[in-house]
Short mmCIF file of C-alpha atoms (C1' of nucleotides) in Angstrom, two decimals:
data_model
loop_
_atom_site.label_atom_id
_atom_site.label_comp_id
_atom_site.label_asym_id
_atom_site.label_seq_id
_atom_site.Cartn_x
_atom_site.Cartn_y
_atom_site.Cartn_z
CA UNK A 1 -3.68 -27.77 -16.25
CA UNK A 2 -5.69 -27.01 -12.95
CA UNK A 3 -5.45 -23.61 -10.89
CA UNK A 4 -6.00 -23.20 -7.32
CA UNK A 5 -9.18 -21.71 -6.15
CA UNK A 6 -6.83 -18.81 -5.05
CA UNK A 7 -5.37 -18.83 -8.37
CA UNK A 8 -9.14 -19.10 -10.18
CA UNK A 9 -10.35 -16.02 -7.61
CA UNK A 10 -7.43 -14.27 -9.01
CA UNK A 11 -7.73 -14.93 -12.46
CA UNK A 12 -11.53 -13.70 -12.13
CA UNK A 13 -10.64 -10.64 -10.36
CA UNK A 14 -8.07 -9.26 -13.09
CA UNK A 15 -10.28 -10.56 -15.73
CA UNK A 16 -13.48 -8.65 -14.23
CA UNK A 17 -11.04 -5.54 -14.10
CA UNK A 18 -10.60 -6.26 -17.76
CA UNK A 19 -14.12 -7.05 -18.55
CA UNK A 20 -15.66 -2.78 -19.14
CA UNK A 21 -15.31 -1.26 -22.73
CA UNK A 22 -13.41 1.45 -21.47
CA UNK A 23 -11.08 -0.06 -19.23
CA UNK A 24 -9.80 -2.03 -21.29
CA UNK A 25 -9.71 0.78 -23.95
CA UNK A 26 -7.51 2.61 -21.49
CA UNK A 27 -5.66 -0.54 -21.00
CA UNK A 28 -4.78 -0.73 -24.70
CA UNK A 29 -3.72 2.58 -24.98
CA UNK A 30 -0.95 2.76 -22.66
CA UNK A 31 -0.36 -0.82 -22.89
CA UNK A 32 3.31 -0.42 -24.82
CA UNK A 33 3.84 3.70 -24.19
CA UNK A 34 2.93 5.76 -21.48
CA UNK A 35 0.48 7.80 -21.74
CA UNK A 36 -0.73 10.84 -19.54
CA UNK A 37 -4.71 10.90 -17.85
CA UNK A 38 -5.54 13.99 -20.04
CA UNK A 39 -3.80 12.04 -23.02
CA UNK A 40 -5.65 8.89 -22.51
CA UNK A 41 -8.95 10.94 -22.13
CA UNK A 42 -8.38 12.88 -24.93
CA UNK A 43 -7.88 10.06 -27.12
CA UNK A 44 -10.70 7.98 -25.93
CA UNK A 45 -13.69 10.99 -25.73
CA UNK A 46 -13.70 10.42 -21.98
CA UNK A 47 -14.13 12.88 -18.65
CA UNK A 48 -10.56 12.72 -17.32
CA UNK A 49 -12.63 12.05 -14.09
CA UNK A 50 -14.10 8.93 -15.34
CA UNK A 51 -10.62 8.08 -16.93
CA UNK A 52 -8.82 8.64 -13.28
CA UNK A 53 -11.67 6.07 -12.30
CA UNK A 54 -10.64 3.48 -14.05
CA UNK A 55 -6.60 4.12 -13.96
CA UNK A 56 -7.62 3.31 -10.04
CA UNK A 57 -9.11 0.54 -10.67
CA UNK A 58 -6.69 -0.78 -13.26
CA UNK A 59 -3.88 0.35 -10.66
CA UNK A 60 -5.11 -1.74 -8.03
CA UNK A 61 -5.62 -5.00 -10.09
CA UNK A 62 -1.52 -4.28 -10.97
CA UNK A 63 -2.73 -4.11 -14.66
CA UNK A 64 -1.01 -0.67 -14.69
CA UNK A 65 2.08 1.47 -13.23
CA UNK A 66 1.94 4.97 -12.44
CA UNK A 67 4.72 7.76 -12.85
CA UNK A 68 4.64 10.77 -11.86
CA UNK A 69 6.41 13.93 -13.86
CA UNK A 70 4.97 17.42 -13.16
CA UNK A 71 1.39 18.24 -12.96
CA UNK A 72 1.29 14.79 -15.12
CA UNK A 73 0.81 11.15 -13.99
CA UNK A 74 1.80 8.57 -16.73
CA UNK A 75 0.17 5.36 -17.10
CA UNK A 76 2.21 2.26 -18.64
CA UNK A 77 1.69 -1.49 -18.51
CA UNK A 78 2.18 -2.78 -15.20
CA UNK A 79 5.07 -5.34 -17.08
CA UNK A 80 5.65 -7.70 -20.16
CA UNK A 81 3.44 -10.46 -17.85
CA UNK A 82 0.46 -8.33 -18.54
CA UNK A 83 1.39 -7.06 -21.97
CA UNK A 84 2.02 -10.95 -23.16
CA UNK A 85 -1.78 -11.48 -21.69
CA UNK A 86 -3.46 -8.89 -23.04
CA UNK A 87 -1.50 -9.36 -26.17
CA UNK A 88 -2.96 -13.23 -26.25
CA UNK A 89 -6.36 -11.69 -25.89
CA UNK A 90 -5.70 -9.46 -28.64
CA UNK A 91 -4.14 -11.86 -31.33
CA UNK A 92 -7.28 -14.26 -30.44
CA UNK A 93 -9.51 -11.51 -30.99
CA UNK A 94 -7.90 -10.22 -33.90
CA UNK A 95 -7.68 -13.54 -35.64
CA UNK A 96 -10.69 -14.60 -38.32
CA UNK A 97 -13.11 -16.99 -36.28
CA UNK A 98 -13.19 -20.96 -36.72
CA UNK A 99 -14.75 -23.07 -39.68
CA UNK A 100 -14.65 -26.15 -37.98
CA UNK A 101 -18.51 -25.83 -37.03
CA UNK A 102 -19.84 -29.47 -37.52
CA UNK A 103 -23.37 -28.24 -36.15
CA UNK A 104 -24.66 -24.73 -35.34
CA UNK A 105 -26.39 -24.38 -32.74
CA UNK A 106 -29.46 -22.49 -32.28
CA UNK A 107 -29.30 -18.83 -31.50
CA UNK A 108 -29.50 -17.89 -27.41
CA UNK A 109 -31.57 -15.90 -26.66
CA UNK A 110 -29.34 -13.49 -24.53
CA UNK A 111 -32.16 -10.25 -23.33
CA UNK B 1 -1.75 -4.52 -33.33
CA UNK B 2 -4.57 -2.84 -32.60
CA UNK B 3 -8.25 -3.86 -32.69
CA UNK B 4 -10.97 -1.88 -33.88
CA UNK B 5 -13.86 -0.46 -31.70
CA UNK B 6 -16.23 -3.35 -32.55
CA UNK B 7 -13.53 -6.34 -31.79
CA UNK B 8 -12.37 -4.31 -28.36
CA UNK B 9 -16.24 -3.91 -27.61
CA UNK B 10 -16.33 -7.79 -28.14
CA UNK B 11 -13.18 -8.34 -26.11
CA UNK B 12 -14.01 -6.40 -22.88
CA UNK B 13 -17.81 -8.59 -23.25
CA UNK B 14 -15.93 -11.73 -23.67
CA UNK B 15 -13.78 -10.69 -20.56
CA UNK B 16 -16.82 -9.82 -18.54
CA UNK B 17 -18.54 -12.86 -18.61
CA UNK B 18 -15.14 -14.74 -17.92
CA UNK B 19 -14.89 -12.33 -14.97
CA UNK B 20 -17.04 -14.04 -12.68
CA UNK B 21 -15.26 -16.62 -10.61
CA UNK B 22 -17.93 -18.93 -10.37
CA UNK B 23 -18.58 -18.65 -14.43
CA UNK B 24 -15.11 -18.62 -14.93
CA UNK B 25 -14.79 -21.88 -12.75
CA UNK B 26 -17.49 -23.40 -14.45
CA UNK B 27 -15.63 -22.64 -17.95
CA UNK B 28 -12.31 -24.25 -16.67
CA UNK B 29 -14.65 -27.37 -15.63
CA UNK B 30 -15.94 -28.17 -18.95
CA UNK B 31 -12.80 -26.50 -21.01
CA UNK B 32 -11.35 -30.06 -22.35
CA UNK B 33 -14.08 -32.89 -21.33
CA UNK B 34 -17.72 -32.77 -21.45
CA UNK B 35 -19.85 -31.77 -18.71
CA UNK B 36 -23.66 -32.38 -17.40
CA UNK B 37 -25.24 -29.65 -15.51
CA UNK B 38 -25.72 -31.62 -12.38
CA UNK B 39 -21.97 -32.67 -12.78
CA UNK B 40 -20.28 -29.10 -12.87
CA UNK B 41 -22.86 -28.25 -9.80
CA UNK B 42 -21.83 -31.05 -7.79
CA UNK B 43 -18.03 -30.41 -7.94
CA UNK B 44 -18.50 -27.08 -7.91
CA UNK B 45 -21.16 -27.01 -4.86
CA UNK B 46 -23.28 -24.83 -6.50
CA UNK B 47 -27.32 -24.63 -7.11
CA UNK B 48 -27.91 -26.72 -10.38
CA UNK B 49 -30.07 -23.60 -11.17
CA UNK B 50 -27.09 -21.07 -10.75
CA UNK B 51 -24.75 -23.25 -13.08
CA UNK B 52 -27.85 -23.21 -14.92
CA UNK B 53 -28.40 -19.33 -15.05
CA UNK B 54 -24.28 -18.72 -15.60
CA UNK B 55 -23.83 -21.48 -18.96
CA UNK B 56 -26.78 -19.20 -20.62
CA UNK B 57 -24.57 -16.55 -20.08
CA UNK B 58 -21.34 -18.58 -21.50
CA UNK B 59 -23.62 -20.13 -24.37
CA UNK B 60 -24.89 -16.55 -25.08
CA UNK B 61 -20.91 -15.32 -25.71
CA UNK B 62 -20.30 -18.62 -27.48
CA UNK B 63 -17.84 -19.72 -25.25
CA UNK B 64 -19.45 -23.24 -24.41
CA UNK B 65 -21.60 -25.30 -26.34
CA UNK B 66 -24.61 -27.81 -25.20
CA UNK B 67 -25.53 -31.15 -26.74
CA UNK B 68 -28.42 -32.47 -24.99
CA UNK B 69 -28.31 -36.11 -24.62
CA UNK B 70 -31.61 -37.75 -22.63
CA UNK B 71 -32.31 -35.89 -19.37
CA UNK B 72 -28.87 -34.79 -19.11
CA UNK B 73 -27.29 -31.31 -21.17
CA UNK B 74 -23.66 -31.87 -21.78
CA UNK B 75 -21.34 -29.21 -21.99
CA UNK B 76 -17.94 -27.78 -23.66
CA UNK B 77 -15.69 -25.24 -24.32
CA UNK B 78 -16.68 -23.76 -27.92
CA UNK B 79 -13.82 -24.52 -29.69
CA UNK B 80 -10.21 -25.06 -29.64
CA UNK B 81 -9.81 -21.26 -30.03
CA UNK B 82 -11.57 -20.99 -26.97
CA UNK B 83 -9.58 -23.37 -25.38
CA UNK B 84 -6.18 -21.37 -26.50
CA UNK B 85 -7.41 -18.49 -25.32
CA UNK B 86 -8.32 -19.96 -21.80
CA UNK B 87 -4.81 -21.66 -21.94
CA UNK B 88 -3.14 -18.71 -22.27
CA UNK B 89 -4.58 -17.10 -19.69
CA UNK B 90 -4.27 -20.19 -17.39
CA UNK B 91 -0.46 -20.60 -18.19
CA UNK B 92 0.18 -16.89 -16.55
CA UNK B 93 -1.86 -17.37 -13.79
CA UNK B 94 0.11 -20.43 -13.20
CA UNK B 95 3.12 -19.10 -13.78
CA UNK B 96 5.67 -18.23 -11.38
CA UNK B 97 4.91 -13.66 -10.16
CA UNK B 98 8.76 -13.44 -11.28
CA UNK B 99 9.76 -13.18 -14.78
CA UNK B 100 13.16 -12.96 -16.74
CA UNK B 101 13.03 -8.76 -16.30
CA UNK B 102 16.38 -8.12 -18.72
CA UNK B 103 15.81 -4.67 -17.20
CA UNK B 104 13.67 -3.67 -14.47
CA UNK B 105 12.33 -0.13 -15.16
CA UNK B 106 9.59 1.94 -13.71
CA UNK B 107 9.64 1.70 -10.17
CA UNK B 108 6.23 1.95 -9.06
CA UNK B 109 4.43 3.95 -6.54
CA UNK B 110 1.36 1.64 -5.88
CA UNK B 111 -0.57 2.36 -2.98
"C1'" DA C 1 0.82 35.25 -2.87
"C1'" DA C 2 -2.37 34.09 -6.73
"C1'" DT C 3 -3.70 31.86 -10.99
"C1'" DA C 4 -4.01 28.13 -14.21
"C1'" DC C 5 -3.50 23.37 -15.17
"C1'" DA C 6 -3.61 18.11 -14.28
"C1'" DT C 7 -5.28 14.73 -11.65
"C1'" DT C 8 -7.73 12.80 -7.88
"C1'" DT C 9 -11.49 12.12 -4.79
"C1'" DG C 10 -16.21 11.50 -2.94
"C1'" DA C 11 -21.04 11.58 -3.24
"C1'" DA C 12 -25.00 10.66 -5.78
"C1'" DC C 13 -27.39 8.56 -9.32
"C1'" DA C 14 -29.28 4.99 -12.41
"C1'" DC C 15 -28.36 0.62 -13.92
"C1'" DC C 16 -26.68 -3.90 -13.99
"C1'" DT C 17 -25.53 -8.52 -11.85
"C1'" DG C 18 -25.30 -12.75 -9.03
"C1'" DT C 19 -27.96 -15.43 -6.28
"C1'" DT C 20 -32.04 -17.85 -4.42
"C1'" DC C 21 -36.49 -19.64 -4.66
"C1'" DA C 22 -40.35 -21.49 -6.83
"C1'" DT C 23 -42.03 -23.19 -10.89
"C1'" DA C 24 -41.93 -24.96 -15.58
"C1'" DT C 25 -40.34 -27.98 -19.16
"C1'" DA C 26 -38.38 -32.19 -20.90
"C1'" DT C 27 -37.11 -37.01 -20.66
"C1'" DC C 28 -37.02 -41.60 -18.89
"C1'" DA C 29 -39.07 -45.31 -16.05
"C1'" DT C 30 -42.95 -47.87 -14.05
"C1'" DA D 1 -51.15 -42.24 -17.29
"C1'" DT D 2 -47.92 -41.14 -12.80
"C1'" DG D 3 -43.69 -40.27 -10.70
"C1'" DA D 4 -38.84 -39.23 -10.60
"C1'" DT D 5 -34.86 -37.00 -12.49
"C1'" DA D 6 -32.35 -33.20 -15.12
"C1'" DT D 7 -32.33 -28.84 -16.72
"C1'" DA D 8 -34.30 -24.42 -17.69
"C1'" DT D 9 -36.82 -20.28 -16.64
"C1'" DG D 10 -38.72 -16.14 -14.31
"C1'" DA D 11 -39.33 -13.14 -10.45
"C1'" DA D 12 -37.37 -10.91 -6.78
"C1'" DC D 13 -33.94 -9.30 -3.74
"C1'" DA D 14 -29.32 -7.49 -2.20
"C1'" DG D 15 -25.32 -5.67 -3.52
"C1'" DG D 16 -22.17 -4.06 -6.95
"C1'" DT D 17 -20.86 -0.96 -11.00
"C1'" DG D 18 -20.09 2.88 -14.33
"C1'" DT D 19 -20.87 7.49 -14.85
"C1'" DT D 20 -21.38 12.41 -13.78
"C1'" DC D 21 -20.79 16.37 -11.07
"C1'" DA D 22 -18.64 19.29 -7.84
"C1'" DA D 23 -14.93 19.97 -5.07
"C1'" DA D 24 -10.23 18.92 -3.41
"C1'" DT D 25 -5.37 18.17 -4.05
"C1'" DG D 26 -1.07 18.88 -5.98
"C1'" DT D 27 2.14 21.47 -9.20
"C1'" DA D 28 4.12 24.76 -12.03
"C1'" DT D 29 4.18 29.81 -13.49
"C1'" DT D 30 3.87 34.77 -12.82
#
DNA sequence: AATACATTTGAACACCTGTTCATATATCAT
DNA sequence: ATGATATATGAACAGGTGTTCAAATGTATT
């Protein structure tokens, strides 16, 4: 299964959006509720500046919806097509790692 | 489900070394059949010594693997969990924008 | 109107990242 | 040994990125 180089760009983009600790902490947290800036920062020990940041940048990929209510903004999932993603990620993630090593390779170096 | 710090530290890494398009093109090159260095370059039109550069990076998040065989360096996805992962992600890139909505809430202000 | 609250914005900073180039290492052939 | 090929490595540069701070905007309450 082959994607376009339109379709790889794209792909790249939204994963690079999803690629920062704290994005995608933000991500998770209103990822099946909404979830207010102050909330979000609250919960994650974050500057509501920093956190309004990211909800930009997140916004802009379409990873996330906005509503506002009030002196609030809510943050939600853009829709189920980027909840089932992110869920993927998560299940992989979540899952115990593979035994099927025939040969190990040597450690990279990564500085 | 919900991941803990360490596995959503590992998760937003993961996703930011996918989140280059030229890595991220280089992953999807070698995902199911083995690759030589001077093969990915040359379909990819890139410097041997930037594919070079990039599968350190993907070795270093063991998300390829090399086995060197005479001059050339052959390489591969990791594993098959690698590969699912990938998939998934593929699959709703490839996918058509619309999706069964049963019903179609938020209405978003995006700018 | 004024105040308090929630969020956004922009500038500034330090840091990281992708790329290129030149060079090094390794392997095969002559 | 030399030379050619394949890959890796390191330095260096340009541009991007996350974070913080201060200030602005919008919104409800008194």
């Amino acid at each position: 299964m082959r994607l376009s180089p339109d379709q790889t760009t794209e792909l790249a983009e939204m994963l690079h959006v999803m690629g920062d600790a704290n994005r995608l902490r933000i991500l998770l947290v209103c990822l099946d509720e909404e979830r207010a800036v102050g909330a979000i920062a609250d919960e994650l020990s974050l500057a509501p500046s920093l956190v309004s940041h990211h909800l930009r940048l997140l916004r802009a990929a379409r990873l996330v919806r906005a509503r506002k209510q009030g002196k609030q903004v809510f943050y939600l999932a853009a829709d189920d097509h980027v909840r089932s993603v992110i869920g993927d990620l998560v299940a992989h993630v979540a899952e115990p790692p593979e035994s099927d090593h025939t040969h190990d390779d040597h450690r990279g170096g990564a500085d």
